[in-house]
Coordinates of C-alpha atoms in Angstrom, one line a residue:
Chain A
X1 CA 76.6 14.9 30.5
X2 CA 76.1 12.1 33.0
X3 CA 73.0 13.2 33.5
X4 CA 71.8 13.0 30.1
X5 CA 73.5 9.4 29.7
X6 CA 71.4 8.4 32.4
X7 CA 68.3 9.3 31.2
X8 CA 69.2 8.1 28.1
X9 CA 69.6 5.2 29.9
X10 CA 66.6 4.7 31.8
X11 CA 64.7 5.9 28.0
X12 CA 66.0 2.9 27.0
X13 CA 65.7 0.2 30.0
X14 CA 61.6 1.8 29.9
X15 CA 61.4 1.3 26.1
X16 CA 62.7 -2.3 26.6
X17 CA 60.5 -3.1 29.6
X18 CA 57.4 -2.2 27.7
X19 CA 58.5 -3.8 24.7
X20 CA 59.1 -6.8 26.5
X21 CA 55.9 -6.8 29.1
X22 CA 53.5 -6.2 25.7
X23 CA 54.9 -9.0 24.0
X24 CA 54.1 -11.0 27.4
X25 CA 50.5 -10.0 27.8
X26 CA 50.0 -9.9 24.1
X27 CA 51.0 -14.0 23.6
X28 CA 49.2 -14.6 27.2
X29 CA 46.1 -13.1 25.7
X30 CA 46.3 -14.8 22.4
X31 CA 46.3 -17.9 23.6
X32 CA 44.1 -17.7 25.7
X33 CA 41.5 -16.3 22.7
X34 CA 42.8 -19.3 20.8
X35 CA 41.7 -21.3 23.6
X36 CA 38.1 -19.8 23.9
X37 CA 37.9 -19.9 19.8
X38 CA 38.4 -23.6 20.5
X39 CA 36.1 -24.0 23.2
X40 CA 33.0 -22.8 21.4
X41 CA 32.5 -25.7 19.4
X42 CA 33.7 -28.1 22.0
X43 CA 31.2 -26.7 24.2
X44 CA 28.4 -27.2 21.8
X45 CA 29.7 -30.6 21.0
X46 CA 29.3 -31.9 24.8
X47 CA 26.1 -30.0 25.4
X48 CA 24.1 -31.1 22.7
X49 CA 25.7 -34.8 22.8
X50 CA 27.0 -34.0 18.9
X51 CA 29.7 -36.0 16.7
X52 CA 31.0 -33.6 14.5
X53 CA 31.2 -35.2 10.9
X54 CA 35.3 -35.7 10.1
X55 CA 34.6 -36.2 6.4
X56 CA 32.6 -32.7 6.1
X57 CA 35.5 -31.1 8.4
X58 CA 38.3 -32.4 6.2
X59 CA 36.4 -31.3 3.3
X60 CA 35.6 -27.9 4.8
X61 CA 39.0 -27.4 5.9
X62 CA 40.3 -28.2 2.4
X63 CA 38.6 -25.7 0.7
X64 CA 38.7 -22.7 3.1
X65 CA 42.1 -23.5 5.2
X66 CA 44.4 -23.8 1.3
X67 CA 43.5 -19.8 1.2
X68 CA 42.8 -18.9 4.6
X69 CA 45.7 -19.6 6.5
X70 CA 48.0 -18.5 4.2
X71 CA 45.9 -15.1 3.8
X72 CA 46.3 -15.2 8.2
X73 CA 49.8 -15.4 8.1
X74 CA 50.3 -12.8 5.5
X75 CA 48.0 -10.7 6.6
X76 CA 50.0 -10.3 10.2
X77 CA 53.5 -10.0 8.4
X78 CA 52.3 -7.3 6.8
X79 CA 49.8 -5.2 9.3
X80 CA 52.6 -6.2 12.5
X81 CA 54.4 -3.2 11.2
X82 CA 51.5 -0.8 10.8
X83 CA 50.3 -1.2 14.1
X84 CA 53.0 -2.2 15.7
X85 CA 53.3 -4.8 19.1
X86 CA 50.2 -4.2 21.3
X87 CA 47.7 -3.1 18.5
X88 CA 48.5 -6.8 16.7
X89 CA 48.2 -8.6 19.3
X90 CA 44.3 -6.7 20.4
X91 CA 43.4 -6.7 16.7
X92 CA 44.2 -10.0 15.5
X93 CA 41.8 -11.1 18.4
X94 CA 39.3 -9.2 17.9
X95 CA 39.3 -9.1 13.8
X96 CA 38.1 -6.7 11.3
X97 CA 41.6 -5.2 10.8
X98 CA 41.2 -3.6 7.1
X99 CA 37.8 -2.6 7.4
X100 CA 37.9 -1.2 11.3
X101 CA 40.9 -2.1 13.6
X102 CA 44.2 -0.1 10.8
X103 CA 42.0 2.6 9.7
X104 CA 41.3 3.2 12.9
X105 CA 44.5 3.3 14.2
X106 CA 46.3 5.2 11.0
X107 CA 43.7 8.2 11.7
X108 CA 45.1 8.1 15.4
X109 CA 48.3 8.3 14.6
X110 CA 47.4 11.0 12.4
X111 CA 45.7 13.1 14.3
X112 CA 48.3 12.7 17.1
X113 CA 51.3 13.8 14.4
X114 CA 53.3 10.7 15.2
X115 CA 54.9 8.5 13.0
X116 CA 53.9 4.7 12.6
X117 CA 57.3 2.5 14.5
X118 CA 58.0 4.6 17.5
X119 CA 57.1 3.2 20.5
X120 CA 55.1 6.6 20.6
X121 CA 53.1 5.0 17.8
X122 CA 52.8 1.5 19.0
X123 CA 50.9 2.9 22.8
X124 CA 48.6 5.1 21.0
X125 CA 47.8 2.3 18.0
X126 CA 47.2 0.3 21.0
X127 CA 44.9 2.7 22.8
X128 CA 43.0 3.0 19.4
X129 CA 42.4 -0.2 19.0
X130 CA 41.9 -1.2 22.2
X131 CA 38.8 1.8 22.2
X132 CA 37.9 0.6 18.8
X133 CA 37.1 -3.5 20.4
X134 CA 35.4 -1.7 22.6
X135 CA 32.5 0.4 21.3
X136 CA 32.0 -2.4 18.8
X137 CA 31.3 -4.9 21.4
X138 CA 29.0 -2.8 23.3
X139 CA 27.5 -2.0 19.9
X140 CA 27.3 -5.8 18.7
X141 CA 25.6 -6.6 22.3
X142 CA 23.1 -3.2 21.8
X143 CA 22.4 -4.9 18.4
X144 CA 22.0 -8.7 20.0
X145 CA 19.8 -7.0 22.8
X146 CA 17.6 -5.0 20.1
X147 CA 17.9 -7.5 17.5
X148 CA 14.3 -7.8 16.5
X149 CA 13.4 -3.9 16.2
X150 CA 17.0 -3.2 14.9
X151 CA 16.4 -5.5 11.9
X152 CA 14.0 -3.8 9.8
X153 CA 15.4 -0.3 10.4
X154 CA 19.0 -1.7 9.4
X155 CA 17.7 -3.3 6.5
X156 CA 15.4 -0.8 4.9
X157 CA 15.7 0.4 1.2
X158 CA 16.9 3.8 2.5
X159 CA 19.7 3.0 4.8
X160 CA 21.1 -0.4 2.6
X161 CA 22.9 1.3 0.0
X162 CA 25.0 3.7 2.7
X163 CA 25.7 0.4 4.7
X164 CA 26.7 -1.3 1.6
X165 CA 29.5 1.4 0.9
X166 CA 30.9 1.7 4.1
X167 CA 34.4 0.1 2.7
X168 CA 34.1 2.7 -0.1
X169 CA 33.9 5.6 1.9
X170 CA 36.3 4.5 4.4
X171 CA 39.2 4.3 1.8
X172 CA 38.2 7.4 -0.2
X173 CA 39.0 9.4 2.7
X174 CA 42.0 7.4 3.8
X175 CA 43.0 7.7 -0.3
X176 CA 42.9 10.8 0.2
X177 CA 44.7 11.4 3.6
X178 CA 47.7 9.3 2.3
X179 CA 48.0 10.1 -1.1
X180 CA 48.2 14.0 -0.6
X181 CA 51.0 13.9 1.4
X182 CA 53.3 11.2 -0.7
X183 CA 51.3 10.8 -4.0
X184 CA 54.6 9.6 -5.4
X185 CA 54.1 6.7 -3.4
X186 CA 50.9 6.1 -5.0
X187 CA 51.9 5.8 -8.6
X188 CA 53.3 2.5 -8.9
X189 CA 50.2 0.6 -6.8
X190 CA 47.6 2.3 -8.0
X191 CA 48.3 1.9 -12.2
X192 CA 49.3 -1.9 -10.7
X193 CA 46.0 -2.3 -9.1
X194 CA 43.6 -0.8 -12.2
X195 CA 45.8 -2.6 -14.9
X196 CA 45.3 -5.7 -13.1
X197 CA 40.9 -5.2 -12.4
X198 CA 40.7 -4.1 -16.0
X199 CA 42.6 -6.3 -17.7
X200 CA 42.0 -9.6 -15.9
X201 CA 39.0 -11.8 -16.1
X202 CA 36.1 -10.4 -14.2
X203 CA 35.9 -13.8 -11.9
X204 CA 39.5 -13.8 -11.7
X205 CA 39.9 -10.5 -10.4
X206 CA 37.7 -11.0 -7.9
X207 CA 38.8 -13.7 -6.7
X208 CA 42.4 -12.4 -6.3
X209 CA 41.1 -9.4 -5.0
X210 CA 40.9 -10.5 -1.2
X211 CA 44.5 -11.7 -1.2
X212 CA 45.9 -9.0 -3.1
X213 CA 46.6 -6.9 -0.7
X214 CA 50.4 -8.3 0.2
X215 CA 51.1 -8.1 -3.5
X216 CA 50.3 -4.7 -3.9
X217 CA 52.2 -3.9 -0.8
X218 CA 55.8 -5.9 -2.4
X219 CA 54.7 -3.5 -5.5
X220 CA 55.1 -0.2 -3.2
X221 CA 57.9 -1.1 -1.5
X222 CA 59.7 -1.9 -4.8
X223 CA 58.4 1.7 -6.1
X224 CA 59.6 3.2 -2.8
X225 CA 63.0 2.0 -3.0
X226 CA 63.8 3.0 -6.6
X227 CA 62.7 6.4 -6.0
X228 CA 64.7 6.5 -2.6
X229 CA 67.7 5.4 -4.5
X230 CA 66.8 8.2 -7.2
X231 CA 66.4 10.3 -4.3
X232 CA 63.1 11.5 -5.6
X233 CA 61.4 10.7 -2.2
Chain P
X1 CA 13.4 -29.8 17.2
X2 CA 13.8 -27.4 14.9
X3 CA 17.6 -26.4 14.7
X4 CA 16.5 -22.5 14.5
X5 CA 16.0 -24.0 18.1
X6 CA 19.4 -24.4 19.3
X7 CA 21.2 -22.2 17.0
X8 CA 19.5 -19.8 19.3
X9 CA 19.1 -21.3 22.7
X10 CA 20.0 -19.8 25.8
X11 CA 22.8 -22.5 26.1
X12 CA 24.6 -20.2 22.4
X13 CA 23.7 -16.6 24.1
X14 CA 25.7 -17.6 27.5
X15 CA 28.8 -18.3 24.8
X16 CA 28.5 -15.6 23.4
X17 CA 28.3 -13.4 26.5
X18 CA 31.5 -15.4 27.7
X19 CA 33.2 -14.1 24.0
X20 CA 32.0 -10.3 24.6
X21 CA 33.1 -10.6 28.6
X22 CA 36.4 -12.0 27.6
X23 CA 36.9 -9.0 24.5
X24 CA 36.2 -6.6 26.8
X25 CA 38.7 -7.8 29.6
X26 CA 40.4 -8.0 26.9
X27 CA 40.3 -4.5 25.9
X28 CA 40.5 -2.9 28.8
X29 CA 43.1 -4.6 29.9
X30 CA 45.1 -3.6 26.7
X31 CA 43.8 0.1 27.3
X32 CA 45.0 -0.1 30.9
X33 CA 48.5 -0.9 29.8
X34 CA 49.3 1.3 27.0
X35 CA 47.7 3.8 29.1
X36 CA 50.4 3.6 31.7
X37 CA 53.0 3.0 29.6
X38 CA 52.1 6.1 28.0
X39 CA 52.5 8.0 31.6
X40 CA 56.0 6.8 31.8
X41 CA 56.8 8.1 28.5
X42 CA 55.8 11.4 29.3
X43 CA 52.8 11.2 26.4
X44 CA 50.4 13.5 27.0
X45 CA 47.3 12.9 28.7
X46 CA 45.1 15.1 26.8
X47 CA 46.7 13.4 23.4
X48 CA 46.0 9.9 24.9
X49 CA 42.5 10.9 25.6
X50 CA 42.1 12.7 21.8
X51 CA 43.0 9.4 20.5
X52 CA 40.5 7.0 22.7
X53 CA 37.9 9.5 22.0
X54 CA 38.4 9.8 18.3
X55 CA 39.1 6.1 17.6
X56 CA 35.6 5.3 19.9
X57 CA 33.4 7.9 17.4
X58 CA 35.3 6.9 13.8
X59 CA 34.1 3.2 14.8
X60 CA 30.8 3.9 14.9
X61 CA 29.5 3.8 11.6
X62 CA 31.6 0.8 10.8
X63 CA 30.3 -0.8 13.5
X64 CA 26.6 -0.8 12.8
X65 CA 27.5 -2.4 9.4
X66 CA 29.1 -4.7 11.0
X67 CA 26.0 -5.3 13.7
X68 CA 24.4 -5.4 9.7
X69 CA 26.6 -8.4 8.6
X70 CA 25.6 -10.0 11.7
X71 CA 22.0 -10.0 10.7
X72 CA 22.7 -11.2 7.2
X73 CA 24.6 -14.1 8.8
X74 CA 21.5 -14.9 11.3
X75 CA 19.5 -16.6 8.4
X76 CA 22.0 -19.0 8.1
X77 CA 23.7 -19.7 11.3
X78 CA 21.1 -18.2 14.2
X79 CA 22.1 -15.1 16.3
X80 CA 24.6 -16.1 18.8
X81 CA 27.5 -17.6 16.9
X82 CA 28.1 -14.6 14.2
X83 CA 27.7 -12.4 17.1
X84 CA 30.6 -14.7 18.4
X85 CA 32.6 -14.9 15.0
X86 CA 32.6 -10.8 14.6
X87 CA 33.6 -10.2 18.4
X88 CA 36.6 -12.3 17.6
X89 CA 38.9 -12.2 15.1
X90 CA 36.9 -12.6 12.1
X91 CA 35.1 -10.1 10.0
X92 CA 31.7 -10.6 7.7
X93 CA 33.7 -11.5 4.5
X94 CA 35.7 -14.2 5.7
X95 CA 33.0 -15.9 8.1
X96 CA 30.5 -16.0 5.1
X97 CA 32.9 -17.6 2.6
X98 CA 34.6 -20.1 5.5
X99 CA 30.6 -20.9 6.7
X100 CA 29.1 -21.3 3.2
X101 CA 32.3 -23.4 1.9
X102 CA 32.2 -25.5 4.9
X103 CA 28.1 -26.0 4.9
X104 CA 28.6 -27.0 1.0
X105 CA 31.6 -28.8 1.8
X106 CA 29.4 -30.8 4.1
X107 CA 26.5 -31.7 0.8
X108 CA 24.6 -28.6 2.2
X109 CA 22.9 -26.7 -1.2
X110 CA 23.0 -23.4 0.9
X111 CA 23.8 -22.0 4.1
X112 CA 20.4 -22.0 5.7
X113 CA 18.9 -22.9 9.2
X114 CA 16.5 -24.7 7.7
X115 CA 18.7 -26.9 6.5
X116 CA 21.4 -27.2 9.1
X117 CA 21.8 -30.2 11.2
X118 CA 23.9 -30.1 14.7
X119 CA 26.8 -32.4 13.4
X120 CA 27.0 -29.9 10.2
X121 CA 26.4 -26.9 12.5
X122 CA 29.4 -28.7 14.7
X123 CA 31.7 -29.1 11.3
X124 CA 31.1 -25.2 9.9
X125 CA 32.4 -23.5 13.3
X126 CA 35.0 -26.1 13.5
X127 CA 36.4 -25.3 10.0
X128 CA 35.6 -21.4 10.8
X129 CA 37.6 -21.5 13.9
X130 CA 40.6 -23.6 12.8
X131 CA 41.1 -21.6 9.5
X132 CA 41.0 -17.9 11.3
X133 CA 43.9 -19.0 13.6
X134 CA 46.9 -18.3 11.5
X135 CA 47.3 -14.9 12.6
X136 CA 47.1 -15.3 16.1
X137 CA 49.3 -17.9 15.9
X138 CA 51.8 -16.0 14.4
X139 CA 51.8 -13.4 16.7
X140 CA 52.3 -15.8 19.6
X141 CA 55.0 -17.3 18.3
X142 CA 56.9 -14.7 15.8
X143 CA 55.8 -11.6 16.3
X144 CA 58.4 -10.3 18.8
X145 CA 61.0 -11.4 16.5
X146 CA 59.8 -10.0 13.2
X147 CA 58.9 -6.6 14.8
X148 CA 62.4 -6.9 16.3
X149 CA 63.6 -6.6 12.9
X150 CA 61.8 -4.1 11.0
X151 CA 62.3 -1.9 13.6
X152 CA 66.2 -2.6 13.2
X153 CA 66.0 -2.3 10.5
X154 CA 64.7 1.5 10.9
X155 CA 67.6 2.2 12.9
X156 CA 70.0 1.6 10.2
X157 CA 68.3 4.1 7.6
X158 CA 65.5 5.9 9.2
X159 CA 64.2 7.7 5.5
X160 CA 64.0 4.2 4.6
X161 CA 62.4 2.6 7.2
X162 CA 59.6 5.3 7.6
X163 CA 59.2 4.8 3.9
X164 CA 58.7 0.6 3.9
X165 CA 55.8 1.2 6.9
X166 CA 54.4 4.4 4.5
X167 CA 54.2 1.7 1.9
X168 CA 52.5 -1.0 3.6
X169 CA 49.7 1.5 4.2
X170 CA 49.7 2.8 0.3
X171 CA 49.9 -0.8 -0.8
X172 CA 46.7 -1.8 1.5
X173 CA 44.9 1.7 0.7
X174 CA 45.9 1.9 -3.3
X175 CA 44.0 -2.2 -3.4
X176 CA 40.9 -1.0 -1.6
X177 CA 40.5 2.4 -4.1
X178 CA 40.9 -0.4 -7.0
X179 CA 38.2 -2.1 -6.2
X180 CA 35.4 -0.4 -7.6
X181 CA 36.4 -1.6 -10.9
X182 CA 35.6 -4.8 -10.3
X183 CA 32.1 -4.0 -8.9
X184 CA 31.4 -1.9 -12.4
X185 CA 32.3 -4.8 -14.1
X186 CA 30.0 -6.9 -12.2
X187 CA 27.1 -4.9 -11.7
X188 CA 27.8 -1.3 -13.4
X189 CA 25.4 1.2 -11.3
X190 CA 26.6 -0.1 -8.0
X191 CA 29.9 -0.1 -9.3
X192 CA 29.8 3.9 -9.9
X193 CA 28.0 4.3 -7.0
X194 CA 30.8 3.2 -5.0
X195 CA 33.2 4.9 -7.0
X196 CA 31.3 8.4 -6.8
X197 CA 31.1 7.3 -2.5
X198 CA 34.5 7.2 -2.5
X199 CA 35.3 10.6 -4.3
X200 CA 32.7 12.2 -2.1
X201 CA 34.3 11.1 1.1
X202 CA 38.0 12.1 -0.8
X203 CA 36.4 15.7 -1.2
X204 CA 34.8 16.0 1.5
X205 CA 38.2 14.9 3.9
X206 CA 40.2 17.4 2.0
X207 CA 37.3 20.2 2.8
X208 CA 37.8 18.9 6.8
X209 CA 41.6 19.0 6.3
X210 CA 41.9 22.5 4.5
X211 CA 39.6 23.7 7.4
X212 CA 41.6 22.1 10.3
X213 CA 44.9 23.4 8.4
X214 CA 43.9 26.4 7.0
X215 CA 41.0 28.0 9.2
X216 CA 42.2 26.9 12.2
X217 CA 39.6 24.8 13.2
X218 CA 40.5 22.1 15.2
X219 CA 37.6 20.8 17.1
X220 CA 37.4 19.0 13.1
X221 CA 40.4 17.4 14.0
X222 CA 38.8 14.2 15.6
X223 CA 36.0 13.7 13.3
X224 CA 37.3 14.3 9.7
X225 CA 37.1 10.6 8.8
X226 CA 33.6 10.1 10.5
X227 CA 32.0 12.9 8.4
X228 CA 33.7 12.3 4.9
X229 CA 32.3 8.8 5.4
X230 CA 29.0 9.4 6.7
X231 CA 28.8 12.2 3.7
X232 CA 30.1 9.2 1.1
X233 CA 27.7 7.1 2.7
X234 CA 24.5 9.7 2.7
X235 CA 25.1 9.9 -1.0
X236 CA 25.0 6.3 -2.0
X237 CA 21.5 6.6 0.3
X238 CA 20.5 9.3 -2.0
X239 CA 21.0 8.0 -5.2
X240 CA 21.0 4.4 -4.2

């Protein structure tokens, strides 16, 4: 009985020391990217002796910060659970989380029959990711490297209308993997989400469309909870 | 000189082999931890491999369209810096709208080289940068505490909690499938194209899936979501 209290024990003090070590190297890393983000254009400042214009800043900022930062900060409430500590911190560095980094890491987690919020699920999100970051660098310097006899191949009439449907493909299968196994789920989001492209404006709706994404998710988790309470889930 | 110049001078590659040195520290270091971390917890090295080697194949093909976005944003920024902007953080639909608002915001008609001085050149990464940061910043400052919750909140009711991250995924998933409607409503053929891409990859993951499940073959485990996209994707080639 001791025994097992112990180990319980030491489960525990492990689980905690991880926890707490990721969250470490995770902010040390961030800021450290933040710093780098911030030291491109500085560089490029002092090297080519340039003044950056403060009007066109401000006037950039306005337009793109007013939806962008809010979109950032949304964007990590909601995908921080999905991934959980390490994967957020290596995917909000190194970006393309809906189209790369959470598919990615859902198949994972998938294939490996664990469920997303274990600690289980937060290392192997984390080696996903962090294996993910990886072949896309080396592919993005390949690509750099080969730019010029890349380009034309990339770009031909053939190949353009599979690269233009990569999204597509990538969440038909996912659609599928998820909404098999708890279609119930489903319901609610996905008459939300037609309703809402059909009905509204064209412009409209695709304008919303990049920032939906938190909506929709409030939607599911309002779904999910009155068929919980229904016990119908 | 012509700014095509120094948009790609040798001074912008040695940044951007600083970015993809520092990712890949990065990332290994990242891989290096959860790896261990993994060992204490008694995970499976065989699983831990399955899911580095799966996770390296499935991003692939996303990949190379994003090495694709890269070369659309050449024309109007030079190599270097969107090889930068997609190493880190950002990804091709929010660098194009944050560069083309910020090069009109600056009296540009059009995000071109041709037309890009340094001090505008200067302004667009400035704006990029400083709008992609809320995120990160978050995460360095409340990240710990909000995961701290949810996942308290998973130990109160368990069904619950499993079912709140389940919906975050259907929530994200259920936006992208809607989509399509929006692209038939813009431009019909490529809309159904999309929409037929996406039922082809659907099918052809629930062939995989069936086979894994049913016919016990496994080796499919790993590569499911690679193949139903490449099959989506070989479609829209065919009839695209």
């Amino acid at each position: 009985m001791s025994g097992n209290k112990s180990s319980a024990n030491t489960q525990a003090g492990l689980k905690s020391a991880y926890s707490e070590s990721i969250h470490f190297v995770g902010r040390l890393w961030t800021g450290l990217a933040v710093l780098l983000l911030l030291a491109v254009p500085l560089a490029f400042c002092v090297y080519y002796q340039v003044l950056p214009d403060g009007g066109a800043i401000l006037a950039g900022l306005l337009r793109v910060a007013v939806i962008y930062i809010p979109i950032g900060a949304i964007e990590a409430i909601t995908f921080g659970p999905m991934l959980g500590g390490g994967a957020s911190y290596l995917a909000f560095i190194t970006g393309n989380l809906t189209n790369l980094k959470i598919p990615c890491a859902i198949s994972a987690l998938e294939q490996a029959k664990v469920e997303s919020g274990s600690e289980e699920a937060d290392i192997l999100s984390t080696l996903s990711v962090a294996a993910s970051a990886l072949v896309t660098n080396l592919i993005l310097i390949l690509g750099v490297l080969m730019l010029i006899p890349l380009t034309p191949i990339l770009q031909s009439p053939v190949l353009a209308p599979a690269f233009a449907n990569v999204v597509p493909a990538l969440f038909g299968a996912l659609g599928y993997m998820f909404i098999s196994r708890n279609w119930k789920l489903a319901i609610l989001p996905l008459a939300f989400v037609l309703i809402l492209f059909i009905v509204l404006p064209v412009g409209l709706a695709n304008t919303i469309s990049g920032g939906l994404i938190p909506v929709t998710v409030l939607i599911t988790i309002a779904g999910a909870r009155f068929l919980y309470k229904k016990k119908l889930v | 000189m012509d700014f095509s110049t120094i948009a790609n001078s040798g001074f912008m590659y040695i940044l951007g082999a600083l970015v993809a040195l520092f990712i890949t520290l990065l990332s290994v270091a990242f891989l290096t931890k959860a790896w261990r971390a993994g060992i204490n917890k008694g995970i499976d090295r065989a699983v831990m491999m399955k899911v580095i080697r799966s996770s390296a194949v499935f991003t692939i093909v996303p990949s190379i369209a994003i090495l694709l976005g890269l070369i659309t944003m050449a024309g109007g920024l030079g190599v270097p810096l969107p090889w930068m902007r997609l190493s880190v953080i950002g990804s091709v639909q929010y660098e194009l709208i944050a560069a083309d608002s910020a090069a009109r915001a600056a009296g540009l008609p059009e995000l071109l080289l041709r037309n890009m001085t340094p001090e505008v050149f200067a302004s667009i990464v400035i704006v990029m940068t400083v709008c992609i940061l809320a995120g990160p910043l978050f995460n360095i400052f409340f990240l710990k505490g909000y995961l701290g919750k949810v996942k308290n909140m998973q130990q109160k009711d368990n069904t619950w909690g499993k079912l709140v991250v389940a919906s975050l995924f259907m929530g994200m998933i259920c936006t992208f499938l809607g989509n399509p409607i929006i692209t038939i409503r813009q431009e019909p053929r490529a809309g159904w194209i999309a929409m037929l891409v996406m039922v082809v990859a659907a099918a052809v993951y629930a062939v995989c899936d069936y086979l894994v499940q049913n016919k016990k073959q496994k080796w499919l485990d790993g590569f499911m979501l690679p193949i139903s996209m490449i099959a989506g994707m070989v479609t829209a080639g065919f009839i695209g």
